[in-house]
PDB file of C-alpha atoms in Angstrom:
ATOM      1  CA  MET A   1       2.432  13.899 -24.157  1.00 84.00           C
ATOM      2  CA  GLU A   2      -0.017  11.132 -23.492  1.00 91.00           C
ATOM      3  CA  LEU A   3      -2.251  11.124 -20.452  1.00 94.00           C
ATOM      4  CA  PRO A   4      -2.366   7.933 -18.395  1.00 95.00           C
ATOM      5  CA  SER A   5      -5.528   5.881 -18.870  1.00 96.00           C
ATOM      6  CA  VAL A   6      -5.299   4.677 -15.265  1.00 97.00           C
ATOM      7  CA  LEU A   7      -4.407   6.813 -12.262  1.00 98.00           C
ATOM      8  CA  LEU A   8      -3.408   4.684  -9.281  1.00 98.00           C
ATOM      9  CA  TYR A   9      -3.695   6.567  -5.997  1.00 98.00           C
ATOM     10  CA  LEU A  10      -1.994   5.057  -2.940  1.00 98.00           C
ATOM     11  CA  HIS A  11      -3.113   6.471   0.406  1.00 98.00           C
ATOM     12  CA  GLY A  12      -0.999   6.690   3.534  1.00 97.00           C
ATOM     13  CA  PHE A  13      -0.776   4.904   6.886  1.00 96.00           C
ATOM     14  CA  ASN A  14      -4.150   4.621   8.655  1.00 95.00           C
ATOM     15  CA  SER A  15      -5.824   6.415   5.753  1.00 97.00           C
ATOM     16  CA  SER A  16      -8.290   5.440   3.032  1.00 97.00           C
ATOM     17  CA  PRO A  17      -9.804   6.284  -0.379  1.00 98.00           C
ATOM     18  CA  ASN A  18     -11.957   8.750   1.577  1.00 97.00           C
ATOM     19  CA  SER A  19      -8.997  10.951   2.492  1.00 97.00           C
ATOM     20  CA  ALA A  20      -9.237  14.561   1.325  1.00 97.00           C
ATOM     21  CA  LYS A  21      -6.500  14.238  -1.342  1.00 98.00           C
ATOM     22  CA  ALA A  22      -7.888  11.024  -2.803  1.00 98.00           C
ATOM     23  CA  LEU A  23     -11.366  12.547  -3.010  1.00 98.00           C
ATOM     24  CA  ALA A  24      -9.975  15.741  -4.571  1.00 98.00           C
ATOM     25  CA  MET A  25      -8.145  13.748  -7.253  1.00 98.00           C
ATOM     26  CA  ALA A  26     -11.188  11.577  -7.965  1.00 98.00           C
ATOM     27  CA  SER A  27     -13.413  14.651  -8.236  1.00 98.00           C
ATOM     28  CA  PHE A  28     -10.986  16.432 -10.570  1.00 98.00           C
ATOM     29  CA  LEU A  29     -10.833  13.432 -12.909  1.00 98.00           C
ATOM     30  CA  GLU A  30     -14.596  13.018 -12.881  1.00 97.00           C
ATOM     31  CA  ASP A  31     -15.075  16.679 -13.839  1.00 98.00           C
ATOM     32  CA  ASN A  32     -12.233  17.032 -16.349  1.00 97.00           C
ATOM     33  CA  HIS A  33     -11.001  13.625 -17.551  1.00 96.00           C
ATOM     34  CA  SER A  34     -13.780  11.100 -17.086  1.00 96.00           C
ATOM     35  CA  ASP A  35     -11.964   8.800 -19.542  1.00 96.00           C
ATOM     36  CA  ILE A  36      -9.167   8.246 -17.017  1.00 97.00           C
ATOM     37  CA  GLN A  37      -9.870   5.379 -14.643  1.00 98.00           C
ATOM     38  CA  PHE A  38      -9.253   6.322 -11.013  1.00 98.00           C
ATOM     39  CA  VAL A  39      -8.073   3.344  -8.974  1.00 98.00           C
ATOM     40  CA  CYS A  40      -7.708   3.908  -5.242  1.00 98.00           C
ATOM     41  CA  PRO A  41      -7.727   0.682  -3.235  1.00 98.00           C
ATOM     42  CA  GLN A  42      -8.241   0.461   0.506  1.00 98.00           C
ATOM     43  CA  LEU A  43      -4.744  -0.793   1.214  1.00 98.00           C
ATOM     44  CA  ALA A  44      -4.207  -3.568   3.733  1.00 97.00           C
ATOM     45  CA  CYS A  45      -2.924  -2.540   7.164  1.00 96.00           C
ATOM     46  CA  TYR A  46       0.204  -4.678   6.792  1.00 96.00           C
ATOM     47  CA  PRO A  47       2.947  -3.658   4.325  1.00 97.00           C
ATOM     48  CA  MET A  48       3.460  -6.932   2.438  1.00 98.00           C
ATOM     49  CA  GLU A  49      -0.277  -7.461   2.023  1.00 98.00           C
ATOM     50  CA  ALA A  50      -0.619  -3.887   0.737  1.00 98.00           C
ATOM     51  CA  TRP A  51       2.206  -4.485  -1.745  1.00 98.00           C
ATOM     52  CA  GLN A  52       0.533  -7.688  -2.975  1.00 98.00           C
ATOM     53  CA  GLN A  53      -2.640  -5.677  -3.619  1.00 98.00           C
ATOM     54  CA  ILE A  54      -0.615  -3.165  -5.632  1.00 98.00           C
ATOM     55  CA  GLU A  55       1.145  -5.912  -7.607  1.00 98.00           C
ATOM     56  CA  SER A  56      -2.223  -7.433  -8.436  1.00 98.00           C
ATOM     57  CA  LEU A  57      -3.465  -4.079  -9.763  1.00 98.00           C
ATOM     58  CA  LEU A  58      -0.295  -3.566 -11.794  1.00 98.00           C
ATOM     59  CA  THR A  59      -0.854  -6.979 -13.391  1.00 98.00           C
ATOM     60  CA  GLN A  60      -4.507  -6.160 -14.028  1.00 98.00           C
ATOM     61  CA  TYR A  61      -3.618  -2.901 -15.800  1.00 97.00           C
ATOM     62  CA  GLN A  62      -0.316  -3.944 -17.373  1.00 95.00           C
ATOM     63  CA  ASP A  63      -1.584  -3.147 -20.883  1.00 95.00           C
ATOM     64  CA  ARG A  64      -2.604   0.391 -19.901  1.00 96.00           C
ATOM     65  CA  LEU A  65      -0.635   3.586 -19.336  1.00 96.00           C
ATOM     66  CA  ILE A  66      -0.486   4.059 -15.571  1.00 97.00           C
ATOM     67  CA  GLY A  67       0.361   7.136 -13.547  1.00 97.00           C
ATOM     68  CA  VAL A  68       0.779   6.926  -9.787  1.00 98.00           C
ATOM     69  CA  VAL A  69       0.108   9.352  -6.932  1.00 98.00           C
ATOM     70  CA  GLY A  70       1.182   8.347  -3.440  1.00 98.00           C
ATOM     71  CA  SER A  71       0.791  10.171  -0.136  1.00 98.00           C
ATOM     72  CA  SER A  72       3.010   9.583   2.907  1.00 98.00           C
ATOM     73  CA  LEU A  73       3.409   5.785   3.235  1.00 98.00           C
ATOM     74  CA  GLY A  74       1.666   5.582  -0.147  1.00 98.00           C
ATOM     75  CA  GLY A  75       4.514   7.723  -1.500  1.00 98.00           C
ATOM     76  CA  PHE A  76       6.995   5.137  -0.240  1.00 98.00           C
ATOM     77  CA  LEU A  77       5.040   2.411  -2.075  1.00 98.00           C
ATOM     78  CA  ALA A  78       4.607   4.574  -5.192  1.00 98.00           C
ATOM     79  CA  THR A  79       8.404   4.947  -5.320  1.00 98.00           C
ATOM     80  CA  ARG A  80       8.676   1.160  -5.600  1.00 98.00           C
ATOM     81  CA  VAL A  81       6.028   1.119  -8.360  1.00 98.00           C
ATOM     82  CA  ALA A  82       7.955   3.771 -10.322  1.00 98.00           C
ATOM     83  CA  GLN A  83      11.256   1.955  -9.866  1.00 97.00           C
ATOM     84  CA  LEU A  84       9.904  -1.457 -10.945  1.00 97.00           C
ATOM     85  CA  THR A  85       7.521  -0.445 -13.744  1.00 96.00           C
ATOM     86  CA  GLY A  86       8.875   2.783 -15.201  1.00 95.00           C
ATOM     87  CA  ALA A  87       5.585   4.562 -14.438  1.00 96.00           C
ATOM     88  CA  PRO A  88       5.782   8.249 -13.509  1.00 97.00           C
ATOM     89  CA  ALA A  89       4.779   9.062  -9.934  1.00 98.00           C
ATOM     90  CA  VAL A  90       3.861  12.077  -7.831  1.00 98.00           C
ATOM     91  CA  LEU A  91       4.828  11.733  -4.157  1.00 98.00           C
ATOM     92  CA  VAL A  92       3.020  13.936  -1.644  1.00 98.00           C
ATOM     93  CA  ASN A  93       4.908  14.368   1.648  1.00 98.00           C
ATOM     94  CA  PRO A  94       6.333  10.863   1.108  1.00 98.00           C
ATOM     95  CA  ALA A  95       7.502   8.715   4.011  1.00 98.00           C
ATOM     96  CA  VAL A  96      11.259   8.123   3.828  1.00 97.00           C
ATOM     97  CA  LYS A  97      12.478   5.078   5.769  1.00 96.00           C
ATOM     98  CA  PRO A  98       8.980   4.555   7.257  1.00 97.00           C
ATOM     99  CA  TYR A  99      10.243   1.578   9.266  1.00 96.00           C
ATOM    100  CA  ASN A 100      11.993   4.087  11.555  1.00 95.00           C
ATOM    101  CA  LEU A 101       8.824   6.158  11.954  1.00 91.00           C
ATOM    102  CA  LEU A 102       6.400   3.289  12.506  1.00 92.00           C
ATOM    103  CA  LYS A 103       8.440   1.771  15.333  1.00 91.00           C
ATOM    104  CA  ASP A 104       6.618   4.316  17.482  1.00 90.00           C
ATOM    105  CA  PHE A 105       3.277   2.802  16.425  1.00 91.00           C
ATOM    106  CA  LEU A 106       3.863  -0.826  17.406  1.00 95.00           C
ATOM    107  CA  GLY A 107       0.837  -2.373  19.090  1.00 97.00           C
ATOM    108  CA  GLU A 108      -2.872  -1.983  18.525  1.00 97.00           C
ATOM    109  CA  GLN A 109      -3.992   0.503  15.892  1.00 95.00           C
ATOM    110  CA  THR A 110      -7.387   1.694  14.683  1.00 96.00           C
ATOM    111  CA  ASN A 111      -7.804   3.175  11.225  1.00 95.00           C
ATOM    112  CA  PRO A 112      -9.886   6.346  11.841  1.00 95.00           C
ATOM    113  CA  TYR A 113     -11.522   6.065   8.393  1.00 96.00           C
ATOM    114  CA  THR A 114     -12.492   2.390   8.417  1.00 96.00           C
ATOM    115  CA  GLN A 115     -12.540   1.742  12.190  1.00 96.00           C
ATOM    116  CA  GLN A 116     -10.569  -1.448  11.483  1.00 95.00           C
ATOM    117  CA  THR A 117      -8.394  -2.475  14.427  1.00 96.00           C
ATOM    118  CA  TYR A 118      -5.170  -4.401  13.940  1.00 96.00           C
ATOM    119  CA  CYS A 119      -1.850  -4.988  15.639  1.00 96.00           C
ATOM    120  CA  LEU A 120       1.378  -3.580  14.211  1.00 95.00           C
ATOM    121  CA  GLU A 121       4.267  -5.889  15.047  1.00 97.00           C
ATOM    122  CA  GLU A 122       8.037  -6.003  14.544  1.00 97.00           C
ATOM    123  CA  GLN A 123       7.597  -8.285  11.499  1.00 97.00           C
ATOM    124  CA  HIS A 124       5.695  -5.485   9.750  1.00 96.00           C
ATOM    125  CA  ILE A 125       8.608  -3.115  10.322  1.00 96.00           C
ATOM    126  CA  GLU A 126      10.841  -5.742   8.676  1.00 97.00           C
ATOM    127  CA  GLN A 127       8.427  -5.953   5.746  1.00 97.00           C
ATOM    128  CA  LEU A 128       8.827  -2.214   5.163  1.00 97.00           C
ATOM    129  CA  LYS A 129      12.605  -2.646   5.058  1.00 97.00           C
ATOM    130  CA  GLN A 130      12.169  -5.383   2.433  1.00 97.00           C
ATOM    131  CA  LEU A 131       9.975  -3.097   0.309  1.00 98.00           C
ATOM    132  CA  GLU A 132      12.449  -0.213   0.297  1.00 97.00           C
ATOM    133  CA  VAL A 133      14.104   0.617  -3.039  1.00 96.00           C
ATOM    134  CA  SER A 134      17.789   0.206  -2.220  1.00 91.00           C
ATOM    135  CA  GLN A 135      19.255   1.997  -5.238  1.00 93.00           C
ATOM    136  CA  LEU A 136      16.849   4.584  -6.570  1.00 96.00           C
ATOM    137  CA  SER A 137      17.234   5.215 -10.303  1.00 96.00           C
ATOM    138  CA  CYS A 138      13.807   6.595 -11.276  1.00 96.00           C
ATOM    139  CA  GLN A 139      14.178  10.165  -9.971  1.00 96.00           C
ATOM    140  CA  GLN A 140      13.554  11.688 -13.404  1.00 95.00           C
ATOM    141  CA  ARG A 141      10.038  10.178 -13.325  1.00 97.00           C
ATOM    142  CA  LEU A 142       9.207  11.530  -9.855  1.00 98.00           C
ATOM    143  CA  TRP A 143       7.630  14.774  -8.695  1.00 98.00           C
ATOM    144  CA  VAL A 144       7.988  15.223  -4.936  1.00 98.00           C
ATOM    145  CA  MET A 145       5.567  17.657  -3.266  1.00 98.00           C
ATOM    146  CA  LEU A 146       6.572  18.791   0.224  1.00 98.00           C
ATOM    147  CA  GLN A 147       5.376  21.254   2.828  1.00 98.00           C
ATOM    148  CA  THR A 148       7.988  22.342   5.350  1.00 98.00           C
ATOM    149  CA  ALA A 149       5.684  22.384   8.391  1.00 97.00           C
ATOM    150  CA  ASP A 150       4.760  18.697   7.990  1.00 97.00           C
ATOM    151  CA  GLU A 151       4.177  17.668  11.610  1.00 96.00           C
ATOM    152  CA  VAL A 152       4.695  13.941  10.921  1.00 94.00           C
ATOM    153  CA  LEU A 153       7.722  13.762   8.629  1.00 95.00           C
ATOM    154  CA  ASP A 154      10.934  15.763   8.261  1.00 96.00           C
ATOM    155  CA  PHE A 155      10.719  17.097   4.704  1.00 97.00           C
ATOM    156  CA  ASN A 156      14.521  17.340   4.546  1.00 98.00           C
ATOM    157  CA  LEU A 157      14.758  13.536   4.457  1.00 97.00           C
ATOM    158  CA  ALA A 158      12.760  13.510   1.218  1.00 98.00           C
ATOM    159  CA  VAL A 159      14.910  16.296  -0.266  1.00 98.00           C
ATOM    160  CA  THR A 160      17.961  14.085   0.269  1.00 97.00           C
ATOM    161  CA  GLU A 161      16.317  10.757  -0.659  1.00 97.00           C
ATOM    162  CA  TYR A 162      14.881  11.981  -3.961  1.00 98.00           C
ATOM    163  CA  ASN A 163      17.795  14.127  -5.096  1.00 97.00           C
ATOM    164  CA  GLY A 164      17.407  14.590  -8.866  1.00 97.00           C
ATOM    165  CA  ALA A 165      13.602  14.478  -8.872  1.00 97.00           C
ATOM    166  CA  THR A 166      11.270  17.380  -9.649  1.00 97.00           C
ATOM    167  CA  PHE A 167      10.397  19.202  -6.416  1.00 98.00           C
ATOM    168  CA  THR A 168       7.728  21.539  -5.126  1.00 98.00           C
ATOM    169  CA  ILE A 169       8.594  22.711  -1.612  1.00 98.00           C
ATOM    170  CA  GLU A 170       6.095  25.024   0.047  1.00 98.00           C
ATOM    171  CA  GLU A 171       6.737  26.905   3.262  1.00 98.00           C
ATOM    172  CA  GLY A 172       4.277  26.037   6.021  1.00 98.00           C
ATOM    173  CA  GLY A 173       1.404  23.653   5.403  1.00 97.00           C
ATOM    174  CA  ASP A 174       1.152  20.295   7.135  1.00 97.00           C
ATOM    175  CA  HIS A 175       1.302  16.531   6.551  1.00 96.00           C
ATOM    176  CA  SER A 176      -2.006  16.560   4.670  1.00 96.00           C
ATOM    177  CA  PHE A 177      -0.461  18.980   2.115  1.00 98.00           C
ATOM    178  CA  GLN A 178      -2.785  21.983   2.335  1.00 98.00           C
ATOM    179  CA  GLY A 179      -4.127  23.191  -1.009  1.00 98.00           C
ATOM    180  CA  PHE A 180      -3.488  19.868  -2.755  1.00 98.00           C
ATOM    181  CA  GLU A 181      -6.643  20.234  -4.858  1.00 97.00           C
ATOM    182  CA  GLN A 182      -5.165  23.147  -6.833  1.00 97.00           C
ATOM    183  CA  TYR A 183      -2.400  20.861  -8.133  1.00 98.00           C
ATOM    184  CA  CYS A 184      -4.593  18.145  -9.652  1.00 98.00           C
ATOM    185  CA  GLY A 185      -4.283  19.476 -13.215  1.00 97.00           C
ATOM    186  CA  ASP A 186      -0.505  19.882 -12.912  1.00 97.00           C
ATOM    187  CA  ILE A 187      -0.230  16.363 -11.515  1.00 98.00           C
ATOM    188  CA  LEU A 188      -2.009  14.988 -14.550  1.00 96.00           C
ATOM    189  CA  ASP A 189       0.282  16.947 -16.859  1.00 96.00           C
ATOM    190  CA  PHE A 190       3.307  15.498 -15.083  1.00 97.00           C
ATOM    191  CA  LEU A 191       1.976  11.966 -15.363  1.00 97.00           C
ATOM    192  CA  ALA A 192       1.496  12.351 -19.115  1.00 93.00           C
ATOM    193  CA  ARG A 193       4.217  10.242 -20.687  1.00 72.00           C
ATOM    194  CA  ARG A 194       7.043  12.347 -22.045  1.00 55.00           C
TER     195      ARG A 194
END
């Protein structure tokens, strides 16, 4: 087992590096593995721009062992990272087919963390379709963490989508994944290269 030297955390839709899970992961690394670099960008509001940010980071750290954690829409993007790079990834209540979900959010949006306002348009839904992994083959490198009372996403979609991955499915909870902080050590163990 070899721990990653970079942990890339990808936040969800209308979220930020100041989300509770991102802060919990950063705090855990600071206290227990200060040698691991925590990279958590403020992702662009639009899917293709966000993906370009991620690609730039992957290029920047291509000579380092990377582990990825993605929440919600970040889980969707982390799936693509795992598929294209071979990096292990932990997906927390990941968005499956987010282009279906975000159709309900077309129009003006405000990120509650950054207060940035922007307009979600049909072209951005198309961008999400382009970013989807069509034939998933990296399940053995994925750990999918789900809570059944997620009020935003149907956890059953992820159970089907990621068939063959490692799963933790907790009864109750919510979209934020209650109690995430107690998993930080286990997440790091999972991301250690087998």
